[in-house]
XYZ file of N, CA and C in Angstrom:
606
model
N 10.021 -15.512 -12.426
C 10.889 -15.246 -11.776
C 10.305 -16.463 -10.087
N 9.170 -15.854 -10.298
C 8.516 -16.878 -8.012
C 8.061 -18.262 -8.668
N 8.288 -18.678 -10.336
C 8.141 -19.936 -10.052
C 9.439 -20.560 -10.261
N 10.285 -20.328 -10.686
C 11.672 -20.359 -10.352
C 12.317 -21.211 -8.913
N 11.993 -19.551 -7.903
C 12.188 -19.473 -7.037
C 11.589 -21.551 -6.507
N 9.861 -21.545 -6.839
C 9.780 -22.131 -6.131
C 9.836 -23.148 -6.484
N 11.184 -23.531 -7.516
C 11.152 -25.169 -8.090
C 12.574 -25.409 -7.808
N 13.462 -23.859 -7.270
C 14.548 -24.482 -6.666
C 13.984 -25.131 -4.951
N 13.729 -23.979 -4.564
C 13.069 -24.852 -3.064
C 12.206 -25.952 -2.769
N 12.275 -26.993 -4.570
C 11.925 -28.175 -4.617
C 10.288 -28.101 -4.172
N 9.327 -27.398 -4.201
C 7.865 -26.863 -3.747
C 7.209 -27.847 -5.284
N 6.258 -28.802 -4.434
C 5.811 -29.536 -5.446
C 4.199 -29.137 -6.761
N 3.466 -27.995 -5.496
C 2.537 -27.857 -5.381
C 2.236 -26.429 -4.928
N 1.339 -25.452 -5.462
C 0.896 -24.192 -5.495
C -0.083 -24.060 -5.305
N -0.673 -23.082 -4.803
C -2.367 -22.925 -4.732
C -2.574 -21.662 -5.225
N -3.062 -21.002 -5.902
C -3.598 -19.481 -6.088
C -4.501 -19.097 -6.523
N -5.132 -18.100 -6.137
C -6.204 -17.549 -6.883
C -6.276 -16.619 -8.172
N -7.542 -17.152 -9.390
C -7.846 -15.737 -9.513
C -8.488 -14.691 -10.000
N -8.149 -13.488 -10.589
C -8.586 -12.610 -9.747
C -9.335 -12.931 -11.329
N -11.418 -12.382 -10.820
C -13.020 -12.649 -11.429
C -12.555 -11.734 -12.365
N -12.055 -10.280 -11.818
C -12.247 -9.390 -12.581
C -11.288 -8.834 -13.887
N -10.490 -9.780 -13.638
C -9.279 -10.195 -14.582
C -9.581 -10.850 -16.367
N -10.439 -11.900 -15.588
C -11.685 -12.659 -16.906
C -12.125 -12.425 -17.440
N -13.198 -11.522 -16.506
C -14.595 -11.332 -17.124
C -14.910 -9.828 -16.461
N -14.586 -9.053 -17.540
C -13.945 -7.294 -16.627
C -15.561 -6.817 -16.866
N -16.413 -7.545 -17.470
C -17.546 -6.798 -18.022
C -18.318 -7.953 -17.220
N -19.722 -8.328 -16.215
C -20.240 -8.340 -16.026
C -21.417 -8.755 -17.244
N -21.497 -7.648 -17.588
C -22.864 -7.383 -18.324
C -22.526 -7.701 -19.510
N -21.967 -8.338 -19.756
C -22.373 -8.776 -21.470
C -20.926 -9.988 -21.567
N -20.204 -9.984 -20.325
C -19.509 -11.789 -19.869
C -18.538 -11.852 -21.113
N -18.084 -11.188 -21.700
C -17.010 -11.128 -22.595
C -16.193 -11.308 -21.724
N -14.971 -13.146 -22.637
C -13.406 -13.177 -21.672
C -12.385 -12.056 -21.986
N -12.022 -12.180 -20.858
C -10.704 -11.458 -21.437
C -8.537 -11.852 -21.724
N -9.236 -12.438 -23.185
C -7.822 -13.235 -23.286
C -6.689 -13.044 -23.356
N -6.050 -11.712 -22.578
C -4.811 -10.991 -21.876
C -5.378 -11.513 -20.146
N -6.171 -11.766 -19.868
C -5.658 -12.662 -18.742
C -6.431 -14.095 -18.852
N -6.658 -14.497 -19.518
C -6.817 -16.324 -20.058
C -5.318 -16.190 -20.313
N -4.524 -15.832 -21.033
C -3.081 -15.716 -21.312
C -2.130 -15.470 -20.037
N -2.584 -14.699 -19.294
C -1.711 -14.518 -17.932
C -1.591 -15.604 -17.234
N -2.957 -16.289 -16.973
C -2.680 -17.575 -16.075
C -2.397 -18.874 -16.931
N -2.934 -19.105 -18.206
C -1.896 -20.016 -18.932
C -0.728 -19.420 -18.848
N 0.025 -18.564 -19.100
C 2.049 -18.054 -18.909
C 1.532 -19.285 -17.114
N 1.227 -18.705 -16.523
C 1.235 -19.312 -14.657
C 1.090 -20.720 -14.801
N 0.150 -21.396 -15.684
C -0.314 -22.825 -15.258
C 0.825 -23.471 -15.870
N 1.388 -23.051 -17.436
C 2.176 -23.670 -18.023
C 3.834 -23.538 -17.316
N 4.440 -22.740 -17.120
C 5.205 -22.145 -16.578
C 5.540 -23.973 -15.073
N 4.184 -23.938 -14.165
C 4.368 -24.467 -13.172
C 4.641 -25.832 -13.849
N 3.928 -26.163 -14.217
C 3.601 -27.847 -14.783
C 5.086 -27.930 -15.907
N 5.543 -27.039 -16.292
C 7.040 -27.164 -16.851
C 7.984 -27.164 -15.116
N 7.614 -26.727 -14.580
C 8.744 -27.326 -13.524
C 8.224 -27.966 -12.453
N 7.012 -29.556 -12.846
C 6.822 -30.052 -11.534
C 6.270 -30.751 -10.605
N 5.554 -28.442 -10.802
C 5.120 -27.975 -10.037
C 3.353 -28.161 -9.479
N 2.245 -28.758 -8.848
C 1.263 -29.093 -9.340
C 0.103 -27.786 -9.355
N -0.826 -27.181 -10.379
C -1.549 -25.944 -10.000
C -2.442 -26.415 -9.024
N -2.580 -25.380 -7.835
C -3.940 -26.153 -6.637
C -4.642 -24.325 -7.883
N -6.182 -24.374 -8.252
C -6.361 -22.823 -8.771
C -7.668 -22.833 -7.126
N -7.768 -21.838 -6.894
C -9.054 -21.588 -6.255
C -10.191 -20.302 -7.014
N -11.346 -20.404 -6.976
C -11.412 -19.727 -7.910
C -12.255 -17.870 -7.190
N -12.429 -18.420 -5.838
C -12.361 -17.026 -5.242
C -12.383 -16.459 -4.177
N -10.606 -15.652 -4.139
C -10.401 -15.091 -2.426
C -10.511 -14.473 -1.953
N -12.466 -13.322 -2.184
C -12.539 -11.924 -1.390
C -12.392 -10.935 -2.463
N -12.402 -11.091 -4.045
C -12.062 -10.564 -4.419
C -13.204 -9.991 -5.420
N -14.406 -9.821 -4.769
C -15.480 -9.145 -5.119
C -15.647 -7.817 -6.679
N -16.148 -9.092 -8.106
C -15.686 -7.773 -8.260
C -16.592 -6.461 -7.707
N -16.252 -5.446 -8.092
C -17.136 -4.368 -8.209
C -18.083 -3.997 -8.726
N -18.397 -4.326 -9.837
C -19.420 -3.869 -10.603
C -20.804 -4.831 -9.870
N -20.562 -5.761 -9.154
C -21.308 -6.678 -8.623
C -21.999 -6.118 -7.242
N -20.986 -5.492 -6.454
C -21.184 -4.765 -5.044
C -21.809 -3.600 -5.394
N -21.411 -2.681 -6.496
C -22.105 -1.487 -7.579
C -23.681 -1.745 -7.453
N -24.123 -3.290 -8.199
C -25.415 -2.881 -8.123
C -25.707 -3.970 -7.332
N -25.487 -4.449 -6.534
C -25.829 -4.967 -4.999
C -26.041 -6.632 -5.521
N -25.060 -7.116 -6.388
C -25.358 -8.189 -6.427
C -24.155 -8.867 -6.768
N -23.791 -9.381 -5.035
C -22.733 -9.608 -4.491
C -23.061 -10.800 -3.867
N -22.495 -11.430 -2.479
C -23.441 -12.279 -1.571
C -24.204 -11.894 -0.742
N -24.975 -10.519 -0.932
C -25.934 -10.084 -0.474
C -27.110 -10.193 -0.958
N -27.090 -11.289 -2.514
C -28.026 -10.823 -3.370
C -27.770 -12.450 -3.539
N -29.439 -12.838 -4.195
C -29.816 -13.987 -5.188
C -29.434 -14.466 -5.874
N -28.550 -13.085 -6.898
C -28.452 -12.869 -8.292
C -27.117 -13.373 -8.193
N -26.642 -13.525 -7.208
C -24.721 -13.773 -7.219
C -24.314 -15.285 -7.673
N -25.523 -16.528 -7.534
C -24.646 -17.903 -8.009
C -25.044 -17.995 -9.185
N -25.661 -16.827 -9.532
C -25.465 -17.179 -11.326
C -24.001 -17.012 -11.931
N -24.365 -15.402 -11.260
C -22.556 -14.681 -11.783
C -21.876 -15.757 -11.688
N -21.264 -16.265 -10.617
C -20.397 -17.341 -10.261
C -20.023 -18.262 -11.023
N -21.554 -19.281 -11.423
C -21.295 -19.923 -12.091
C -20.821 -20.257 -13.411
N -21.473 -18.738 -14.296
C -20.478 -18.852 -15.300
C -19.591 -18.022 -15.364
N -19.009 -17.281 -14.477
C -17.633 -17.421 -14.440
C -17.126 -18.731 -13.919
N -16.940 -19.678 -12.878
C -16.435 -20.599 -12.853
C -16.606 -21.714 -14.125
N -17.278 -21.543 -14.926
C -17.329 -22.130 -16.120
C -16.635 -22.031 -17.289
N -15.859 -20.329 -17.067
C -14.910 -20.071 -18.069
C -14.062 -20.256 -17.473
N -13.253 -20.650 -16.308
C -12.384 -21.043 -16.084
C -12.420 -22.737 -16.285
N -13.097 -23.298 -16.283
C -13.241 -24.928 -15.758
C -12.632 -25.148 -17.529
N -13.850 -24.435 -18.410
C -12.901 -24.309 -20.225
C -11.793 -24.032 -20.117
N -11.108 -22.420 -19.931
C -10.057 -22.756 -20.183
C -8.565 -22.854 -20.235
N -8.683 -23.811 -18.294
C -7.518 -23.851 -17.925
C -8.180 -25.702 -16.984
N -9.031 -26.143 -17.467
C -9.071 -27.007 -16.368
C -8.439 -28.367 -17.607
N -8.413 -28.184 -18.873
C -6.810 -29.250 -18.908
C -6.295 -29.790 -18.377
N -5.223 -28.606 -17.697
C -4.087 -28.655 -17.243
C -4.281 -28.597 -15.254
N -5.440 -27.655 -14.726
C -5.486 -27.926 -13.751
C -6.304 -29.329 -13.342
N -6.779 -29.862 -12.227
C -7.259 -30.877 -11.739
C -7.223 -30.599 -10.423
N -7.111 -29.648 -10.031
C -7.497 -29.557 -8.604
C -8.190 -27.856 -7.994
N -9.303 -28.156 -8.073
C -10.201 -26.672 -7.472
C -10.546 -26.729 -6.043
N -10.968 -25.270 -5.763
C -11.309 -24.968 -4.966
C -11.957 -23.334 -5.322
N -13.527 -23.816 -4.658
C -14.897 -22.667 -5.117
C -14.078 -21.581 -4.332
N -14.647 -21.444 -3.214
C -14.271 -20.385 -2.352
C -12.998 -20.744 -1.283
N -12.025 -19.782 -1.015
C -11.614 -19.864 0.088
C -11.904 -19.237 1.366
N -12.407 -20.183 2.916
C -12.556 -19.766 3.711
C -13.943 -18.744 3.664
N -14.682 -19.500 3.107
C -16.347 -18.654 3.379
C -16.236 -18.154 4.893
N -16.733 -18.520 5.725
C -16.346 -17.858 6.963
C -16.286 -16.244 6.871
N -15.042 -15.824 6.369
C -14.157 -14.704 6.630
C -15.095 -14.023 4.986
N -15.971 -14.573 4.156
C -15.946 -13.668 3.053
C -18.210 -13.357 3.811
N -17.884 -13.854 4.963
C -19.309 -13.697 5.464
C -19.816 -12.797 6.521
N -18.713 -12.892 7.539
C -19.127 -11.993 8.845
C -18.467 -10.670 8.767
N -18.314 -9.803 8.224
C -17.540 -8.514 8.464
C -19.112 -7.838 7.846
N -19.706 -7.668 8.613
C -20.779 -6.315 7.538
C -21.410 -5.442 8.343
N -21.256 -4.758 8.580
C -22.521 -4.174 9.283
C -22.956 -3.899 10.865
N -22.874 -3.875 11.697
C -23.423 -4.010 12.952
C -24.305 -4.053 12.609
N -25.096 -3.497 12.365
C -27.251 -3.090 12.444
C -27.304 -4.324 11.421
N -26.847 -4.859 10.950
C -27.653 -6.142 10.022
C -26.698 -6.952 10.369
N -25.937 -6.711 11.381
C -25.578 -8.687 11.349
C -26.220 -10.056 11.865
N -27.920 -9.720 12.576
C -28.823 -10.689 12.550
C -28.881 -11.459 11.578
N -28.780 -10.754 10.473
C -29.826 -12.076 9.521
C -28.244 -12.072 8.304
N -27.742 -10.902 8.257
C -27.279 -10.923 6.581
C -26.106 -11.291 6.745
N -25.275 -11.652 7.622
C -24.297 -13.376 6.984
C -24.906 -14.534 6.805
N -25.972 -14.604 7.484
C -26.352 -16.175 6.521
C -26.493 -16.175 5.530
N -27.435 -15.063 5.664
C -28.310 -14.396 3.551
C -27.605 -14.812 2.516
N -26.097 -14.080 2.891
C -24.544 -13.949 2.276
C -24.001 -15.439 2.775
N -24.309 -16.656 3.526
C -23.342 -18.103 3.374
C -24.391 -18.158 2.935
N -25.894 -18.564 2.787
C -26.829 -19.279 1.776
C -26.926 -18.684 0.156
N -26.331 -17.737 -0.200
C -25.820 -17.619 -1.376
C -24.435 -17.970 -1.593
N -23.295 -18.031 -0.946
C -22.129 -18.947 -1.157
C -22.446 -20.008 -1.084
N -23.350 -20.949 0.264
C -23.144 -22.526 -0.418
C -23.575 -22.956 -1.928
N -25.567 -21.711 -2.372
C -25.349 -22.419 -3.556
C -24.728 -21.996 -4.617
N -23.844 -20.837 -4.627
C -22.274 -20.503 -5.623
C -21.793 -22.047 -6.057
N -20.811 -21.716 -4.375
C -21.004 -22.915 -4.294
C -21.141 -24.739 -5.019
N -22.140 -25.077 -4.980
C -23.521 -26.424 -5.368
C -23.332 -25.992 -6.896
N -23.612 -24.506 -7.440
C -23.736 -24.545 -8.746
C -22.283 -24.494 -9.247
N -21.713 -24.075 -9.036
C -20.305 -24.665 -9.670
C -19.351 -26.374 -9.717
N -20.170 -26.625 -8.272
C -19.604 -28.126 -7.982
C -20.573 -28.367 -9.441
N -21.719 -28.297 -9.405
C -22.424 -29.558 -10.400
C -21.708 -28.989 -11.935
N -21.922 -28.061 -12.339
C -21.351 -27.241 -13.615
C -20.031 -28.299 -13.839
N -19.328 -28.950 -13.551
C -17.395 -29.394 -12.976
C -18.033 -31.090 -13.689
N -18.759 -31.449 -12.440
C -18.948 -32.126 -12.602
C -19.386 -33.053 -14.023
N -20.198 -32.146 -13.498
C -21.451 -32.723 -15.282
C -20.838 -32.237 -16.730
N -20.405 -31.345 -17.096
C -19.665 -30.423 -17.879
C -18.294 -30.523 -17.869
N -17.338 -30.868 -17.478
C -16.030 -30.966 -17.248
C -15.028 -32.142 -16.317
N -15.865 -32.926 -15.298
C -14.860 -34.252 -14.602
C -14.619 -34.995 -15.282
N -16.035 -35.360 -16.431
C -14.850 -37.054 -17.070
C -14.140 -36.786 -17.932
N -14.167 -35.219 -18.714
C -13.217 -35.302 -19.772
C -11.519 -34.781 -18.849
N -11.848 -33.996 -18.157
C -10.438 -33.363 -17.615
C -10.058 -34.169 -16.650
N -10.972 -35.101 -15.654
C -9.831 -36.169 -14.620
C -9.563 -35.178 -13.200
N -10.325 -33.555 -12.838
C -9.574 -32.728 -11.837
C -10.873 -33.307 -10.668
N -10.082 -32.625 -9.670
C -11.039 -31.931 -8.802
C -11.629 -31.212 -8.357
N -12.988 -31.456 -7.220
C -13.350 -29.885 -7.300
C -13.645 -30.017 -5.126
N -13.656 -28.327 -4.478
C -14.069 -28.516 -3.120
C -13.772 -27.091 -2.939
N -13.578 -27.045 -1.890
C -13.925 -25.824 -0.896
C -13.041 -25.778 0.330
N -11.708 -25.125 0.410
C -11.337 -24.774 1.217
C -11.849 -23.901 2.433
N -12.118 -24.588 3.926
C -12.632 -24.265 5.000
C -11.551 -24.027 5.568
N -12.329 -23.078 6.959
C -11.386 -22.747 7.795
C -12.219 -23.617 8.943
N -11.508 -23.116 10.966
C -12.271 -23.257 11.653
C -10.824 -23.294 12.516
N -11.747 -21.424 14.254
C -10.519 -21.992 15.675
C -10.674 -23.026 15.506
N -9.856 -23.976 17.160
C -10.161 -25.284 17.795
C -11.048 -25.024 19.053
N -11.897 -24.862 19.498
C -12.644 -24.586 20.834
C -12.488 -25.927 21.917
N -12.206 -25.655 22.781
C -12.372 -26.431 24.043
C -12.978 -26.325 25.186
N -14.120 -26.910 25.799
C -14.864 -26.770 26.975
C -13.622 -26.485 28.311
N -14.430 -24.979 28.824
C -13.391 -25.015 29.527
C -13.217 -25.838 31.126
N -14.784 -26.623 31.032
C -14.344 -27.749 32.378
C -15.067 -29.148 31.212
N -14.106 -29.980 30.905
C -14.181 -31.218 29.963
C -15.449 -31.859 30.860
N -16.107 -32.180 31.684
C -16.407 -32.720 32.733
C -17.896 -31.808 32.358
N -17.772 -30.736 32.517
C -19.800 -29.991 32.749
C -19.575 -30.082 31.346
N -21.209 -30.636 30.818
C -21.991 -30.638 29.291
C -22.540 -29.899 28.618
N -22.519 -28.750 30.069
C -23.351 -27.006 28.892
C -21.336 -26.847 28.724
N -20.348 -27.517 29.597
C -19.118 -26.218 28.692
C -18.626 -27.264 26.797
N -18.884 -28.737 27.376
C -18.462 -29.184 25.610
C -19.696 -28.894 25.249
N -20.785 -28.674 25.104
C -22.386 -28.095 24.515
C -21.324 -26.768 23.980
N -21.209 -25.979 24.752
C -20.597 -24.562 24.097
C -19.758 -25.050 22.727
N -18.214 -25.280 23.248
C -17.631 -26.068 22.466
C -18.465 -26.703 20.973
N -19.010 -27.676 21.304
C -19.684 -28.207 19.936
C -19.801 -27.054 18.991
N -21.040 -26.152 19.697
C -21.667 -24.681 19.620
C -21.072 -24.627 17.989
N -19.469 -23.708 19.194
C -19.008 -23.020 18.268
C -18.449 -23.541 17.021
N -18.000 -24.884 17.289
C -17.775 -25.477 15.423
C -18.292 -25.708 14.653
N -19.799 -25.555 15.449
C -21.085 -25.659 14.578
C -21.215 -24.302 13.369
N -20.722 -22.838 14.443
C -20.750 -21.670 13.980
C -20.367 -20.958 12.837
N -18.572 -21.853 13.428
C -17.463 -21.522 12.673
C -17.487 -22.865 11.284
N -17.791 -23.815 11.067
C -17.079 -24.998 10.435
C -18.295 -25.769 9.847
N -19.048 -26.226 11.176
C -20.608 -26.999 10.571
C -21.348 -26.380 9.784
N -21.156 -24.778 9.567
C -21.957 -23.859 8.761
C -22.022 -24.370 7.459
N -20.899 -24.631 7.008
C -20.241 -25.261 5.946
C -20.180 -26.294 5.750
N -19.019 -27.532 6.579
C -18.770 -28.773 6.170
C -20.217 -29.546 6.222
N -21.362 -29.546 6.869
C -22.756 -30.076 6.901
C -23.832 -30.316 6.046
N -23.736 -29.074 5.404
C -24.043 -28.779 4.056
C -23.767 -29.812 3.120
N -22.493 -29.143 2.992
C -21.566 -29.583 1.913
C -20.852 -31.314 1.923
N -20.752 -31.491 2.579
C -20.488 -32.925 3.412
C -21.042 -33.995 3.945
N -22.055 -33.566 4.752
C -22.804 -34.469 5.777
C -23.811 -34.702 5.435
N -25.350 -33.681 6.278
C -26.092 -33.426 6.218
C -26.750 -33.489 5.481
N -26.534 -32.573 4.351
C -27.106 -31.507 3.215
C -27.832 -30.819 4.229
N -27.505 -30.216 4.930
C -28.021 -29.327 6.594
C -27.594 -29.082 7.036
N -28.077 -27.168 7.371
C -27.546 -26.610 8.363
C -27.386 -27.568 9.996
N -26.232 -27.285 11.028
C -26.068 -27.321 12.096
C -26.914 -27.616 12.560
N -28.254 -28.288 13.651
C -29.184 -28.180 14.216
C -29.142 -26.663 15.102
N -28.121 -26.486 15.833
C -28.007 -25.462 16.857
C -28.089 -24.489 15.083
N -27.857 -24.636 14.848
C -28.395 -22.969 13.682
C -29.426 -22.426 13.295
N -30.334 -23.471 13.236
C -31.605 -23.697 12.672
C -32.830 -22.679 13.873
């Protein structure tokens, strides 16, 4: 019904997120839940039948409980390996029809809401693990699937806008740039430009 409503409103694209645990309920065994695969296959096929291009996000804040309980979530260096395996499954089962992939949705929000007592370093450790997970998923897609599937892969970033209180003040301008670096440059610089964090974050 939702897809029909989208078609009636002449939408030509739809971005949705895959629920990790619907695809891999048990991360210890890594077994694929074929009912979950069928659910997303039905959605993707329904979209395509109506001329709506699917854009798929692999992670939109729904951390598997198993990873959280085992302390293998974004706080752990183990997380990227789990994410890579999950991403590979999605590319294998859906990539023949999905040509637009996003690894993470707005990673800033995935790492900043932590216990204040741990806020001095933990968000940066989580951000590092997220960037490594993104890179591993992108590498898997580019080396194992992209040549055959002809799709694209990226990440969804976000940022508030920051303007200097006084545009003629060097310190105010620097403060606005610094804010952009901590919101957007944290992710964009390592992925798209320098391959490293903004200098102000080091």
